[in-house]
mmCIF file of C-alpha atoms and ligand atoms in Angstrom:
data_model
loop_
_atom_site.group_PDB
_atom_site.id
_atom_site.type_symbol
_atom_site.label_atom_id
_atom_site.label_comp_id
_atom_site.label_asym_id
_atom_site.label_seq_id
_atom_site.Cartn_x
_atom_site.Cartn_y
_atom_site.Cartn_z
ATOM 1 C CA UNK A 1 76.153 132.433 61.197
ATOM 2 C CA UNK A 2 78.218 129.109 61.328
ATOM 3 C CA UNK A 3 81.776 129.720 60.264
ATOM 4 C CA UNK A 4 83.097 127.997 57.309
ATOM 5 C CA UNK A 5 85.508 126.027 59.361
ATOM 6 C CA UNK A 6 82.999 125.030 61.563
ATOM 7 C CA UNK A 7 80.780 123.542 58.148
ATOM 8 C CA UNK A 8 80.218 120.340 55.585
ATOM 9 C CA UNK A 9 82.831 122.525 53.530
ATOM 10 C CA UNK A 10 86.016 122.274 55.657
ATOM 11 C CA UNK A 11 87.898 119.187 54.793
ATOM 12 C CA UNK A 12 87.709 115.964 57.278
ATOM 13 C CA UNK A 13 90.599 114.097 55.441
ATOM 14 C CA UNK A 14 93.886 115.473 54.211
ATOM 15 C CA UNK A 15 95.817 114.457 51.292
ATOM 16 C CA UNK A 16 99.563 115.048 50.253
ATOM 17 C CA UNK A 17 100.503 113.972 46.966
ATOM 18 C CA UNK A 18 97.369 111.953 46.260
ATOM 19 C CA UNK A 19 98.043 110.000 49.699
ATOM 20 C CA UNK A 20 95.899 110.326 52.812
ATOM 21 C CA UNK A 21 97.701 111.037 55.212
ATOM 22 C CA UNK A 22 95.349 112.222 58.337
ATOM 23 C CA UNK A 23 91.747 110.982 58.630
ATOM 24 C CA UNK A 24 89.591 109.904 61.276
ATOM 25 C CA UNK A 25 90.880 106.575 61.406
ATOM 26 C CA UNK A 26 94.628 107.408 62.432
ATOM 27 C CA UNK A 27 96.646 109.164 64.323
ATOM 28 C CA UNK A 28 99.639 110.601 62.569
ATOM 29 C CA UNK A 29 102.832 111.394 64.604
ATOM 30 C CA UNK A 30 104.743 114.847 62.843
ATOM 31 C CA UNK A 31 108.319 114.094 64.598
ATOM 32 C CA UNK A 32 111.140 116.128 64.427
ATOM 33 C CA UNK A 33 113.707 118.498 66.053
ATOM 34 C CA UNK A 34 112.142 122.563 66.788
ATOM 35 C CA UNK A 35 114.479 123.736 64.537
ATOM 36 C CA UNK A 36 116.614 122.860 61.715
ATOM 37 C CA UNK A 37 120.256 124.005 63.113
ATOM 38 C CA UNK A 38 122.508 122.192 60.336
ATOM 39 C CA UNK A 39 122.303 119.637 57.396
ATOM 40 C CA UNK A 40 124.100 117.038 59.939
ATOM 41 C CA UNK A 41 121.569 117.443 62.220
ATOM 42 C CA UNK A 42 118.301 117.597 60.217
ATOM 43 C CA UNK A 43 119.905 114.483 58.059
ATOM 44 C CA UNK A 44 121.035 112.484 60.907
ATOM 45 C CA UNK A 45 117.520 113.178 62.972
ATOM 46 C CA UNK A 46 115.811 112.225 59.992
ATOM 47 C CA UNK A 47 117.108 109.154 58.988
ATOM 48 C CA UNK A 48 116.497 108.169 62.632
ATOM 49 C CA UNK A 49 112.879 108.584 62.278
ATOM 50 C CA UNK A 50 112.140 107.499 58.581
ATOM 51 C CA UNK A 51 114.146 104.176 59.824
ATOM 52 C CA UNK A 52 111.300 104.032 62.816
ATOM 53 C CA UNK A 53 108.415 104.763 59.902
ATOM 54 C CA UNK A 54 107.528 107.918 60.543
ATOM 55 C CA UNK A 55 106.255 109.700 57.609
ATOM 56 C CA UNK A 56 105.954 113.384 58.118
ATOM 57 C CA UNK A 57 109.087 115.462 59.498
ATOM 58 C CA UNK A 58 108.561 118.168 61.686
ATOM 59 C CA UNK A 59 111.578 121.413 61.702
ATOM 60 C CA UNK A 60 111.608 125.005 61.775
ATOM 61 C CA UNK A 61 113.659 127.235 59.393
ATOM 62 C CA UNK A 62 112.313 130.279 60.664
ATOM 63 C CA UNK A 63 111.594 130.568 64.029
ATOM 64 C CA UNK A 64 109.284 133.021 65.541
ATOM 65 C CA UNK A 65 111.789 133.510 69.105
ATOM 66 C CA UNK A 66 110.311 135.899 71.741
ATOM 67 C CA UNK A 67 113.932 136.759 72.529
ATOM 68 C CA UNK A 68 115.593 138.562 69.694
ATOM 69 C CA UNK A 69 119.223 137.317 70.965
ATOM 70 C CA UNK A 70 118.130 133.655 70.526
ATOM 71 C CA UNK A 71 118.978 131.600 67.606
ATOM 72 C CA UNK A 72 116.210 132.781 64.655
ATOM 73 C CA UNK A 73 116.611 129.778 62.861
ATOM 74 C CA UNK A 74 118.554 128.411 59.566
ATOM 75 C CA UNK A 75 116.042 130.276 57.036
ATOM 76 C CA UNK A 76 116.341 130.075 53.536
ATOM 77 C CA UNK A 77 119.413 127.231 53.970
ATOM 78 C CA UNK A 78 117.619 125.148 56.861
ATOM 79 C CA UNK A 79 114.641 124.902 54.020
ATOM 80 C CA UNK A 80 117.312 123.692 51.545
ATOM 81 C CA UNK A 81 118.156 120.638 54.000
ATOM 82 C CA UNK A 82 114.313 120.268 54.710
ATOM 83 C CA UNK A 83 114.351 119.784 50.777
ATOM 84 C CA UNK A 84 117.061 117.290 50.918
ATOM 85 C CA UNK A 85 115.340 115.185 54.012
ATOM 86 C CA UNK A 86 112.147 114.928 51.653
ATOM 87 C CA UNK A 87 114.683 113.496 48.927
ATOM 88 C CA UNK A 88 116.526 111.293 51.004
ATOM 89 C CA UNK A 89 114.437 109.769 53.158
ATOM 90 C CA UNK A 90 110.797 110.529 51.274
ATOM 91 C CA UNK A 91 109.294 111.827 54.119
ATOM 92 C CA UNK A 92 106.729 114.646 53.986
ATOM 93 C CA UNK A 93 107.868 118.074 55.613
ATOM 94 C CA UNK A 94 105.819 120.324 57.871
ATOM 95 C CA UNK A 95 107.414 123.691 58.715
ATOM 96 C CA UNK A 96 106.623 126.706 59.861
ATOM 97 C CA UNK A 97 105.780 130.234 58.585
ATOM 98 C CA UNK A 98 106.847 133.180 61.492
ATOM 99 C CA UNK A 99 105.855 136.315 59.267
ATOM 100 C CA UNK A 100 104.586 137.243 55.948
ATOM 101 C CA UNK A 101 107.888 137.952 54.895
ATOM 102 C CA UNK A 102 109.286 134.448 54.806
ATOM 103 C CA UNK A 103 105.780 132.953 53.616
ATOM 104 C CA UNK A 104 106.376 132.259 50.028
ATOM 105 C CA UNK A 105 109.642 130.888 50.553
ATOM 106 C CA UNK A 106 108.328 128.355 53.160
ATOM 107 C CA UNK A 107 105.636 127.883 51.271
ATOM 108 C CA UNK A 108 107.265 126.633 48.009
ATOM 109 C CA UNK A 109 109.321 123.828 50.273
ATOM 110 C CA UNK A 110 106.489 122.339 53.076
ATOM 111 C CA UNK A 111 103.752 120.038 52.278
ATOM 112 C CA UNK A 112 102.284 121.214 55.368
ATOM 113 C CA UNK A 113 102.552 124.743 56.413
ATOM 114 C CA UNK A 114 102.454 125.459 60.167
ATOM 115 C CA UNK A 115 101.266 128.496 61.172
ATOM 116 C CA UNK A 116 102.847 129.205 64.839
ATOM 117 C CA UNK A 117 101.006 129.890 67.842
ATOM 118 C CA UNK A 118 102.156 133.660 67.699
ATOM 119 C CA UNK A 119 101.097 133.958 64.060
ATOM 120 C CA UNK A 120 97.467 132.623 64.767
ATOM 121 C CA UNK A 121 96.468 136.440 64.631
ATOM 122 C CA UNK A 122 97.843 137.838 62.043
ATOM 123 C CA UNK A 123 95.635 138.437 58.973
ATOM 124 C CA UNK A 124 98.332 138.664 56.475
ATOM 125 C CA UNK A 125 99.513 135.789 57.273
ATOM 126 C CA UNK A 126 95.872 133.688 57.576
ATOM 127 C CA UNK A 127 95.264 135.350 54.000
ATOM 128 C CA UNK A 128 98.183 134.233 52.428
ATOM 129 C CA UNK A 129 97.255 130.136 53.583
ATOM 130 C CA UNK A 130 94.106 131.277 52.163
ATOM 131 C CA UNK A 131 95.029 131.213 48.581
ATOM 132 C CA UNK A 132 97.614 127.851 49.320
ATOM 133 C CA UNK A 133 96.421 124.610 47.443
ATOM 134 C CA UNK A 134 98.486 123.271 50.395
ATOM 135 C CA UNK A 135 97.244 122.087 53.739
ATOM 136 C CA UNK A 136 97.722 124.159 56.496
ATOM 137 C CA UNK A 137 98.346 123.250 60.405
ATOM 138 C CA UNK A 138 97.245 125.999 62.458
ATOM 139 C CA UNK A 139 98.583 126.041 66.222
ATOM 140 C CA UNK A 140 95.779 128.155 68.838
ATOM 141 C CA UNK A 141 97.233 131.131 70.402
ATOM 142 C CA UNK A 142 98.385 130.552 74.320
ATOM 143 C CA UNK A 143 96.007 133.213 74.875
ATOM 144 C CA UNK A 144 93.218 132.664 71.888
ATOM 145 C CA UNK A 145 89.568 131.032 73.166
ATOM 146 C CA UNK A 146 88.014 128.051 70.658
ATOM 147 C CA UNK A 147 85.625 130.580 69.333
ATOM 148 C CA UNK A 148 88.652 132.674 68.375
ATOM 149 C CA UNK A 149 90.627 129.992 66.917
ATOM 150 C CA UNK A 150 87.614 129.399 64.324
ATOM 151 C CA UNK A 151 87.436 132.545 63.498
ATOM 152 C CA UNK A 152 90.825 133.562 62.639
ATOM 153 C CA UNK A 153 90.577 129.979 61.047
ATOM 154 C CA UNK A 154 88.071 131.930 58.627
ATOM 155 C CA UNK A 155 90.410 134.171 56.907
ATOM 156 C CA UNK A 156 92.065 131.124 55.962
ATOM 157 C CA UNK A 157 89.024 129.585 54.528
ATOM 158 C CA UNK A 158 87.185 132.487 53.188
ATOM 159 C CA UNK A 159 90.459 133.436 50.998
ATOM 160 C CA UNK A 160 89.109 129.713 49.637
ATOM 161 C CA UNK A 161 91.499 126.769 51.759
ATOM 162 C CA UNK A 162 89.325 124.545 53.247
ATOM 163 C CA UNK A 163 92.725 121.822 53.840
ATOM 164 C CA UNK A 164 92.807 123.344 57.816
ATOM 165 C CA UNK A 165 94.057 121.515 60.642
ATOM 166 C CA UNK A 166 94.393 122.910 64.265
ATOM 167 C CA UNK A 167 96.243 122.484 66.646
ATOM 168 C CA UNK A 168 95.968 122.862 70.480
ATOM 169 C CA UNK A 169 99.666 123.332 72.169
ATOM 170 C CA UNK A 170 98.410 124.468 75.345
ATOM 171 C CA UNK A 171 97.304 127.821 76.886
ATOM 172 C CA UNK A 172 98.643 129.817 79.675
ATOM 173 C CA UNK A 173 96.891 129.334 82.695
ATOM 174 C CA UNK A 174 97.961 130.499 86.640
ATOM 175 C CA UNK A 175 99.917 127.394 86.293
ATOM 176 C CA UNK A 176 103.590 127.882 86.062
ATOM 177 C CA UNK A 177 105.281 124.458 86.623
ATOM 178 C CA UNK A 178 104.483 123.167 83.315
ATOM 179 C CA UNK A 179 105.220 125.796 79.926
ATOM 180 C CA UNK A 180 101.882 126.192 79.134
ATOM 181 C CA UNK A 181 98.675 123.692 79.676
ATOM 182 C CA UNK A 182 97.357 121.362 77.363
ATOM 183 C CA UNK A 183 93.862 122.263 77.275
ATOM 184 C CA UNK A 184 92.013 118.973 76.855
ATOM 185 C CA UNK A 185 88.410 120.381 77.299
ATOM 186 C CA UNK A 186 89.364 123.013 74.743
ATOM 187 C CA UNK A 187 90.245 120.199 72.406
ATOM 188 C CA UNK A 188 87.387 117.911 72.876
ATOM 189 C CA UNK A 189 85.257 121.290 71.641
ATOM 190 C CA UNK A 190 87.161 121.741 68.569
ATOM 191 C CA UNK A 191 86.794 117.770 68.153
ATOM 192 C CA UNK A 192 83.001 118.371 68.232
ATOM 193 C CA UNK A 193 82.719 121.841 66.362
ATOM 194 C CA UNK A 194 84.977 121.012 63.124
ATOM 195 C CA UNK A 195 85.532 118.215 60.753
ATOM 196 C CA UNK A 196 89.282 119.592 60.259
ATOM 197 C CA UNK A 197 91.739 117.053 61.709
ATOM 198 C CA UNK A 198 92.562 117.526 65.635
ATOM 199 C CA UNK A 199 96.613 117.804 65.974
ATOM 200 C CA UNK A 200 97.758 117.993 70.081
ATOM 201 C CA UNK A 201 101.143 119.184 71.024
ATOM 202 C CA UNK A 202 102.845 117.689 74.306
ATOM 203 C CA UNK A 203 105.807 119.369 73.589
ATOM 204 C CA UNK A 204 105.358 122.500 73.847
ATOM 205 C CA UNK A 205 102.506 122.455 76.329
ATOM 206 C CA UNK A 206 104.586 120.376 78.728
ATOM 207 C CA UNK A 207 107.791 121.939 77.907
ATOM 208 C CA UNK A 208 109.887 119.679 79.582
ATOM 209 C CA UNK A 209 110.961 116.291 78.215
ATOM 210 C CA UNK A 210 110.705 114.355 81.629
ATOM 211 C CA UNK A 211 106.774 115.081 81.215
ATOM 212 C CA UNK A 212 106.436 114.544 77.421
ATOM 213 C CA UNK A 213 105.808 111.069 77.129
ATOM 214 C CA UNK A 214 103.085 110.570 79.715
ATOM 215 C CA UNK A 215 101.673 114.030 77.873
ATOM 216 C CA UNK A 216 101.997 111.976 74.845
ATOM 217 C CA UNK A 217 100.326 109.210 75.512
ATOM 218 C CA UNK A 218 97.039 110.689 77.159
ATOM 219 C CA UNK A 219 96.937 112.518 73.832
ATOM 220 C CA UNK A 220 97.420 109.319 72.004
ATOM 221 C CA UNK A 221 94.034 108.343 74.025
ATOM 222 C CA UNK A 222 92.327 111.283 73.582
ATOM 223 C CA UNK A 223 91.637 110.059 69.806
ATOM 224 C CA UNK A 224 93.501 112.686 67.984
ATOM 225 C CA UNK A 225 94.530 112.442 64.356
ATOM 226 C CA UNK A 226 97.475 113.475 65.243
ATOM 227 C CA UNK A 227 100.910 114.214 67.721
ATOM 228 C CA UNK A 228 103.465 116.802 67.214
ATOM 229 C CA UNK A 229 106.597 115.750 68.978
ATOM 230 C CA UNK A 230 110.069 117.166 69.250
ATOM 231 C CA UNK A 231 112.742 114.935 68.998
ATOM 232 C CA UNK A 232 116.384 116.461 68.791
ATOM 233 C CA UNK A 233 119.766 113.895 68.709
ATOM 234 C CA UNK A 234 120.854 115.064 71.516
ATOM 235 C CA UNK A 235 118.758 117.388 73.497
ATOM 236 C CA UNK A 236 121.339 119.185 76.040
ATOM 237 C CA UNK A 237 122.892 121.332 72.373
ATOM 238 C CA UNK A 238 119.581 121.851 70.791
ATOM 239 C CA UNK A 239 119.302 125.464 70.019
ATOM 240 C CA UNK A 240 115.595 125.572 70.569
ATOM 241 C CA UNK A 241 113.196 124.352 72.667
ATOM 242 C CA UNK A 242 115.932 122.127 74.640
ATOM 243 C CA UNK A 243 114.413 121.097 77.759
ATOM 244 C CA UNK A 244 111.162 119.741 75.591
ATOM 245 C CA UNK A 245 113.008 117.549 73.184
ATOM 246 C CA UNK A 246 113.146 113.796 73.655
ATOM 247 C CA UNK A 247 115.846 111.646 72.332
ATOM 248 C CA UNK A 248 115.855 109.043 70.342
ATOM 249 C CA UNK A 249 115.619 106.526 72.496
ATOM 250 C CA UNK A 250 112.890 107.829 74.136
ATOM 251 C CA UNK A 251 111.080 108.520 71.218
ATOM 252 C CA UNK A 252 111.189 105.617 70.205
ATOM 253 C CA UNK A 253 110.320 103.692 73.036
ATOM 254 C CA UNK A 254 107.106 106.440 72.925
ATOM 255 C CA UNK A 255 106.041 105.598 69.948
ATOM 256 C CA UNK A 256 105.618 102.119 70.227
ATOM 257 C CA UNK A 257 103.379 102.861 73.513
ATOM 258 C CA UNK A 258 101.331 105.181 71.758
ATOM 259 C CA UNK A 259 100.936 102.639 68.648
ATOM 260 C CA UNK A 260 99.517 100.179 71.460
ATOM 261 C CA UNK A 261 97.239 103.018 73.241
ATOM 262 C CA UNK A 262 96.016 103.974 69.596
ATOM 263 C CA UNK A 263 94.952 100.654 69.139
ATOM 264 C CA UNK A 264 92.236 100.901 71.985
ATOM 265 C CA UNK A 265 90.836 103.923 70.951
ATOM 266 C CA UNK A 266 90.187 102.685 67.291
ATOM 267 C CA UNK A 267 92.889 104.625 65.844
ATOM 268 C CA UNK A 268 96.170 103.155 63.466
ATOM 269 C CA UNK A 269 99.078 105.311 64.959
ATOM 270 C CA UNK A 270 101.481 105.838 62.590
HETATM 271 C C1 PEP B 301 107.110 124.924 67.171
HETATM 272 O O1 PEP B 301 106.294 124.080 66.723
HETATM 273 O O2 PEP B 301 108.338 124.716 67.250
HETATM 274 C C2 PEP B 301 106.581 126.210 67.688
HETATM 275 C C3 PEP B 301 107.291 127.333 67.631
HETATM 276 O O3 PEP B 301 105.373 126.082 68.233
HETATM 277 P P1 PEP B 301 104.354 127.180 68.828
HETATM 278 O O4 PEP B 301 104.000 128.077 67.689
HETATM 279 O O5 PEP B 301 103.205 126.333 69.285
HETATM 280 O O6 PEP B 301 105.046 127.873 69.959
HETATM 281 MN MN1 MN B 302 109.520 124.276 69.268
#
């Protein structure tokens, strides 16, 4: 039996507001800090990137921490200031869901909803961004094969969203000098099984920001539609996901490689 995210009926393009905004012929960078920590930040990050033209802002309000003394994330006021960004600066706002609990409320704000790497197995969850008329981003487990990817991919699609697009943020391997490993192979088989759009991660498969842009850039060749990057103000306070997060500067300088790299591999990066 081929699985319905496998078939004609997923959806190869993705539209937000009547706008395309991920098809076959781009590759869209998401940009923005892990988490949202305070208006100041999330406004002054923003502005940063909406000046550069990127169109889709990345942030966490809740965040799905494996250690319970970390900082959890903004919540219900960090989606507030996500609000506000989209306002401001017009940008479109991806952000992620951790549980069932705060699914609803992230639901009503994003015009993306990420589902983590954590929560790629959990059913109530999948079934939830099943009955969305919102497009969904969902990240592959660290520990989760292709074939198991799809399939959990079905809950999603069988509760009747076909607007899926997956993401591959790197698995764990025997390899400990990186976070995790991007898993190239792994992606090139979702490229060729699926329709849905093909997101890749540097960030948090690289985990640290000396090895993000080169990360970066072989996924800009890869021929992705598109790159979810972590870009924090100023790195050394982040309260997530430091060591990953590029600056500005180096952001920026990143993105106008990767607009040059997309270029040979027929994509518009953008
Ligand atoms: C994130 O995007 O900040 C995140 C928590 O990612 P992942 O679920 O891939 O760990
Ligand atoms: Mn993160």
């Amino acid at each position: 039996m081929k699985l319905i995210s496998q078939s004609e009926e997923i959806e190869d393009t993705i539209a937000i507001d009547g706008r395309e905004l991920f098809d076959k012929g781009l590759c869209r960078i998401m940009a923005g800090p892990c988490a949202v920590e305070s208006r100041e930040q999330i406004l002054f990050v923003a502005e940063k990137l909406a000046d550069m033209g990127i169109k889709i802002f990345r942030a966490g309000a809740f965040k799905p921490r494996t250690n319970p003394y970390a900082f959890q994330g903004s919540q219900g006021q960090g989606l507030k200031w996500l609000e506000e960004v989209r306002h401001t600066y017009g940008m479109k706002i991806i952000t992620e869901t951790s549980d069932i609990t705060n699914f609803d409320e992230v639901a009503s704000v994003a015009d993306i909803v990420q589902i983590g790497a954590k929560a790629m197995y959990d059913r109530s969850v999948l079934n939830a961004a099943g009955k969305l008329n919102k497009p969904v981003l969902m990240k592959r487990h660290f520990g989760a094969t292709v074939d198991e990817l799809f399939k959990m991919a079905d809950y999603i699609t069988l509760a009747g969203n076909r607007q899926i697009m997956f993401c591959e943020r790197g698995i764990r391997t025997f390899e400990t000098s990186s976070r995790f490993t991007l898993d190239l192979c792994g992606a090139a088989v979702i490229k060729q099984k699926t329709k849905a759009p093909l997101i890749l991660d540097p960030s948090h498969s690289m985990g640290y920001s000396f090895g993000v842009p080169d990360v970066a850039k072989a996924c800009a060749a890869f021929g992705c539609e598109g790159i979810l990057i972590e870009v924090h103000h100023n790195p050394k306070e982040a309260l997530c996901d430091r060591e990953q997060a590029l600056d500005l500067e180096e952001f920026a300088e990143l993105y106008k490689t990767i607009k040059d790299i997309g270029k040979a591999v027929g994509k518009a990066v953008e």
